[in-house]
CSV table of C-alpha atoms in Angstrom, one decimal:
chain,number,residue,atom,x,y,z
A,1,MET,CA,14.6,9.8,-29.0
A,2,ALA,CA,17.4,11.1,-31.4
A,3,GLU,CA,15.8,9.3,-34.3
A,4,ALA,CA,12.4,10.6,-33.4
A,5,ALA,CA,13.7,14.2,-33.3
A,6,ARG,CA,15.3,13.7,-36.8
A,7,ARG,CA,12.1,12.3,-38.3
A,8,ALA,CA,9.6,14.6,-36.6
A,9,PRO,CA,9.6,17.6,-38.9
A,10,ALA,CA,8.6,15.5,-41.9
A,11,LEU,CA,5.8,13.6,-40.2
A,12,ALA,CA,2.1,14.3,-40.9
A,13,GLY,CA,0.9,12.1,-38.1
A,14,PRO,CA,2.0,10.0,-35.1
A,15,GLU,CA,4.7,7.4,-35.6
A,16,TRP,CA,6.5,4.8,-33.4
A,17,VAL,CA,10.3,4.4,-33.6
A,18,LEU,CA,11.5,1.1,-32.2
A,19,ALA,CA,15.2,0.6,-31.5
A,20,LEU,CA,16.3,-3.1,-31.4
A,21,ARG,CA,19.7,-1.9,-29.9
A,22,GLN,CA,20.3,1.4,-28.2
A,23,THR,CA,23.8,2.6,-27.2
A,24,ALA,CA,23.1,6.1,-25.8
A,25,GLY,CA,20.0,5.6,-23.7
A,26,ARG,CA,19.0,8.3,-21.2
A,27,GLY,CA,16.4,8.9,-18.5
A,28,ARG,CA,15.3,11.9,-16.6
A,29,ARG,CA,17.8,14.7,-16.0
A,30,GLY,CA,20.2,13.1,-18.4
A,31,ARG,CA,20.7,9.9,-16.4
A,32,GLU,CA,22.0,6.9,-18.2
A,33,TRP,CA,19.4,4.2,-19.2
A,34,ARG,CA,21.0,0.8,-19.7
A,35,ASP,CA,19.5,-1.2,-22.5
A,36,PRO,CA,20.8,-4.7,-23.0
A,37,PRO,CA,19.7,-6.7,-26.1
A,38,GLY,CA,16.2,-8.0,-25.9
A,39,ASN,CA,14.8,-5.1,-23.9
A,40,PHE,CA,12.3,-2.6,-25.2
A,41,ALA,CA,13.2,1.0,-26.3
A,42,ALA,CA,10.7,2.9,-28.4
A,43,THR,CA,9.5,6.5,-28.9
A,44,LEU,CA,6.1,7.7,-30.0
A,45,ILE,CA,6.2,11.0,-31.9
A,46,LEU,CA,3.0,13.1,-31.5
A,47,ARG,CA,1.8,16.6,-32.4
A,48,PRO,CA,-0.3,17.5,-29.4
A,49,ALA,CA,-2.8,20.2,-29.8
A,50,GLY,CA,-2.2,21.9,-26.4
A,51,GLY,CA,0.8,23.6,-24.9
A,52,PRO,CA,3.6,22.3,-22.7
A,53,ALA,CA,1.4,21.7,-19.6
A,54,ALA,CA,-1.1,19.6,-21.5
A,55,ALA,CA,1.7,17.7,-23.3
A,56,ALA,CA,3.4,16.9,-19.9
A,57,LEU,CA,0.3,14.9,-18.9
A,58,TYR,CA,1.1,12.4,-21.7
A,59,SER,CA,3.4,10.8,-19.2
A,60,PHE,CA,0.4,9.6,-17.3
A,61,VAL,CA,-1.2,8.3,-20.5
A,62,ALA,CA,2.1,6.4,-21.2
A,63,ALA,CA,2.2,4.9,-17.7
A,64,LEU,CA,-1.3,3.6,-18.0
A,65,ALA,CA,-0.6,2.1,-21.4
A,66,LEU,CA,2.6,0.5,-20.1
A,67,HIS,CA,0.8,-0.9,-17.1
A,68,ASP,CA,-2.0,-2.5,-19.2
A,69,ALA,CA,0.4,-3.8,-21.9
A,70,LEU,CA,2.5,-5.5,-19.3
A,71,ALA,CA,-0.6,-7.0,-17.7
A,72,ALA,CA,-1.8,-8.2,-21.0
A,73,VAL,CA,1.5,-9.9,-21.7
A,74,ALA,CA,2.1,-11.4,-18.2
A,75,GLY,CA,-1.4,-11.9,-17.0
A,76,PRO,CA,-3.7,-9.8,-14.7
A,77,ALA,CA,-2.5,-11.4,-11.5
A,78,VAL,CA,1.0,-10.1,-11.9
A,79,PRO,CA,1.6,-7.3,-9.3
A,80,LEU,CA,2.1,-4.1,-11.2
A,81,ALA,CA,1.9,-0.5,-10.0
A,82,ILE,CA,2.8,3.0,-11.3
A,83,LYS,CA,5.3,5.1,-9.4
A,84,TRP,CA,5.0,8.9,-9.7
A,85,PRO,CA,6.1,10.5,-11.8
A,86,ASN,CA,7.1,8.1,-14.6
A,87,ASP,CA,8.0,4.5,-13.6
A,88,VAL,CA,6.1,1.2,-13.8
A,89,LEU,CA,6.9,-1.3,-11.0
A,90,LEU,CA,6.7,-5.1,-11.1
A,91,ASN,CA,6.9,-7.0,-7.8
A,92,GLY,CA,8.0,-3.7,-6.3
A,93,GLY,CA,11.0,-3.2,-8.6
A,94,LYS,CA,11.3,-0.8,-11.6
A,95,VAL,CA,10.5,-2.6,-14.8
A,96,ALA,CA,9.9,0.4,-17.1
A,97,GLY,CA,10.5,4.1,-17.4
A,98,ILE,CA,9.1,7.0,-19.4
A,99,LEU,CA,10.8,10.2,-20.8
A,100,LEU,CA,9.1,13.0,-22.5
A,101,GLU,CA,10.9,15.5,-24.8
A,102,SER,CA,9.4,18.3,-26.8
A,103,THR,CA,10.2,20.9,-29.4
A,104,GLY,CA,8.6,24.3,-29.4
A,105,ALA,CA,6.9,26.1,-32.3
A,106,GLY,CA,6.7,29.5,-30.7
A,107,THR,CA,4.0,31.3,-28.7
A,108,GLY,CA,3.7,28.4,-26.2
A,109,ALA,CA,2.8,25.8,-28.9
A,110,LEU,CA,4.7,22.5,-29.5
A,111,SER,CA,5.9,21.3,-32.9
A,112,HIS,CA,6.1,17.8,-31.6
A,113,LEU,CA,6.3,15.6,-28.5
A,114,ALA,CA,8.4,12.5,-28.2
A,115,VAL,CA,7.3,9.9,-25.6
A,116,GLY,CA,10.2,7.6,-24.9
A,117,ILE,CA,9.6,4.3,-23.2
A,118,GLY,CA,12.1,1.8,-21.9
A,119,VAL,CA,11.1,-1.7,-20.6
A,120,ASN,CA,13.3,-4.3,-19.1
A,121,LEU,CA,11.8,-7.2,-21.0
A,122,ARG,CA,14.7,-9.7,-20.7
A,123,HIS,CA,17.4,-8.1,-18.6
A,124,ALA,CA,17.7,-5.7,-15.6
A,125,PRO,CA,20.8,-3.6,-14.8
A,126,ALA,CA,23.0,-4.9,-12.1
A,127,PRO,CA,22.5,-3.1,-8.8
A,128,GLU,CA,26.1,-2.0,-8.6
A,129,VAL,CA,25.8,0.2,-11.7
A,130,LEU,CA,22.9,2.2,-10.2
A,131,GLU,CA,23.2,5.6,-8.6
A,132,PRO,CA,22.8,5.6,-4.8
A,133,GLY,CA,19.1,5.4,-3.7
A,134,ALA,CA,17.9,4.2,-7.0
A,135,MET,CA,15.0,1.8,-7.1
A,136,LEU,CA,16.0,-1.8,-7.7
A,137,PRO,CA,15.4,-2.7,-11.3
A,138,VAL,CA,13.7,-5.9,-12.4
A,139,SER,CA,12.9,-7.6,-15.7
A,140,LEU,CA,9.7,-9.0,-17.0
A,141,CYS,CA,11.3,-12.3,-17.8
A,142,GLY,CA,13.2,-12.5,-14.5
A,143,GLU,CA,10.1,-11.9,-12.4
A,144,THR,CA,7.5,-13.8,-14.3
A,145,GLY,CA,9.3,-16.2,-16.7
A,146,VAL,CA,7.4,-14.5,-19.6
A,147,GLU,CA,9.5,-13.9,-22.7
A,148,VAL,CA,8.3,-11.4,-25.3
A,149,THR,CA,10.2,-9.7,-28.2
A,150,PRO,CA,10.3,-5.9,-28.5
A,151,GLU,CA,8.3,-6.1,-31.7
A,152,ASP,CA,5.6,-8.2,-30.1
A,153,PHE,CA,5.5,-6.0,-27.0
A,154,LEU,CA,4.9,-2.9,-29.2
A,155,ALA,CA,1.9,-4.8,-30.6
A,156,TYR,CA,0.4,-4.6,-27.1
A,157,LEU,CA,1.7,-1.2,-26.2
A,158,GLY,CA,0.6,0.7,-29.3
A,159,PRO,CA,-3.1,0.0,-29.1
A,160,ALA,CA,-3.1,0.5,-25.3
A,161,PHE,CA,-1.5,3.9,-25.8
A,162,ALA,CA,-4.0,4.8,-28.5
A,163,ARG,CA,-6.9,3.9,-26.3
A,164,PHE,CA,-5.8,6.1,-23.4
A,165,GLN,CA,-4.7,8.9,-25.7
A,166,ALA,CA,-8.2,9.0,-27.2
A,167,GLN,CA,-9.7,9.1,-23.7
A,168,TYR,CA,-7.4,12.0,-22.7
A,169,GLU,CA,-8.0,14.0,-25.9
A,170,THR,CA,-11.8,13.4,-25.8
A,171,PHE,CA,-12.5,13.8,-22.1
A,172,GLY,CA,-9.5,15.6,-20.6
A,173,PHE,CA,-7.2,14.6,-17.8
A,174,ALA,CA,-9.9,13.6,-15.2
A,175,PRO,CA,-10.5,10.0,-16.3
A,176,ILE,CA,-6.8,9.5,-16.9
A,177,ARG,CA,-6.2,10.8,-13.3
A,178,THR,CA,-8.8,8.4,-11.9
A,179,ALA,CA,-7.3,5.4,-13.8
A,180,TRP,CA,-3.8,6.3,-12.8
A,181,LEU,CA,-4.7,6.6,-9.1
A,182,ALA,CA,-6.3,3.2,-9.2
A,183,ARG,CA,-2.9,1.8,-10.2
A,184,ALA,CA,-0.7,4.1,-8.1
A,185,ALA,CA,2.1,2.7,-5.9
A,186,ARG,CA,2.1,3.6,-2.2
A,187,LEU,CA,-1.0,5.7,-2.3
A,188,GLY,CA,-2.0,6.6,1.3
A,189,GLN,CA,1.5,5.7,2.5
A,190,THR,CA,4.5,7.8,3.5
A,191,VAL,CA,7.0,8.7,0.7
A,192,THR,CA,9.9,11.0,0.3
A,193,ALA,CA,10.0,13.6,-2.5
A,194,ARG,CA,13.4,15.1,-3.3
A,195,THR,CA,14.1,18.0,-5.5
A,196,ARG,CA,17.5,19.8,-6.0
A,197,ALA,CA,16.4,22.3,-3.4
A,198,GLU,CA,14.5,20.4,-0.7
A,199,VAL,CA,13.3,17.1,0.7
A,200,SER,CA,9.6,16.6,1.6
A,201,VAL,CA,8.3,13.6,3.6
A,202,GLY,CA,4.6,13.0,3.9
A,203,THR,CA,1.6,10.8,3.1
A,204,PHE,CA,0.9,10.4,-0.6
A,205,GLU,CA,-2.7,11.6,-0.8
A,206,THR,CA,-3.3,12.0,-4.6
A,207,ILE,CA,-2.2,13.8,-7.7
A,208,ASP,CA,-4.0,17.0,-8.6
A,209,GLU,CA,-5.5,18.2,-11.9
A,210,THR,CA,-2.0,19.2,-13.2
A,211,GLY,CA,-0.4,15.8,-12.3
A,212,ALA,CA,1.4,17.2,-9.3
A,213,LEU,CA,2.1,14.9,-6.4
A,214,VAL,CA,0.1,15.9,-3.3
A,215,LEU,CA,1.6,15.1,0.1
A,216,LYS,CA,0.2,15.6,3.5
A,217,THR,CA,3.3,16.7,5.5
A,218,ALA,CA,3.9,18.0,9.0
A,219,GLN,CA,4.0,21.5,7.6
A,220,GLY,CA,0.6,21.0,5.8
A,221,ARG,CA,-0.6,19.8,2.4
A,222,ARG,CA,1.9,20.3,-0.5
A,223,ALA,CA,1.6,19.9,-4.2
A,224,ILE,CA,5.0,19.0,-5.8
A,225,ALA,CA,5.2,19.5,-9.6
A,226,ALA,CA,8.6,17.7,-10.1
A,227,ALA,CA,10.7,15.5,-7.9
A,228,ASP,CA,12.3,12.1,-7.4
A,229,VAL,CA,10.2,9.9,-5.1
A,230,PHE,CA,11.6,7.4,-2.7
A,231,PHE,CA,9.8,4.7,-0.7
């Protein structure tokens, strides 16, 4: 992400930055992202046409691309799912995460968007280094026996991202939302959404047209724009 920010002002078009070793990985809200050798850490630099709200929906584009790239590498029978808002699960454990960062250009426009993606290809962090309540991490190799290098995985991920990006930019969020829901983890089941201010428990009904999580709770239907979700 740091290298993407350094390169972005000079770029005329999109570019992938692949790190073969990362020593300062981070996730949402500044959390540490551990990245042992052999895992995947890459950032795609884009110049989205819309404002911040439209750019935020690229997390769903990235999740779909990750899901399909992992399925292409490991085979369609491997149990994959997408966890709102930005994780991909394999056998119920977290195998990949997504982080979006942007730089403004004034008047609500963006100068660039960095889509950061981390995948546990070979190694998963030990449970004891995780924060309390965090989802158990898994690796692609550990769960399936499939070994793939970061460079080879990018050869799957790049075209998958381009395919869903073209769909989003041509037809809007609706087909992305439909495809995402078809791959969603715990859809129709009870989940817990935690923000810094409150905790909401309810049935995961859908995501709305802004990408917000929609829960059916005891207090009524709620749309939650940002939260950590627990199963």
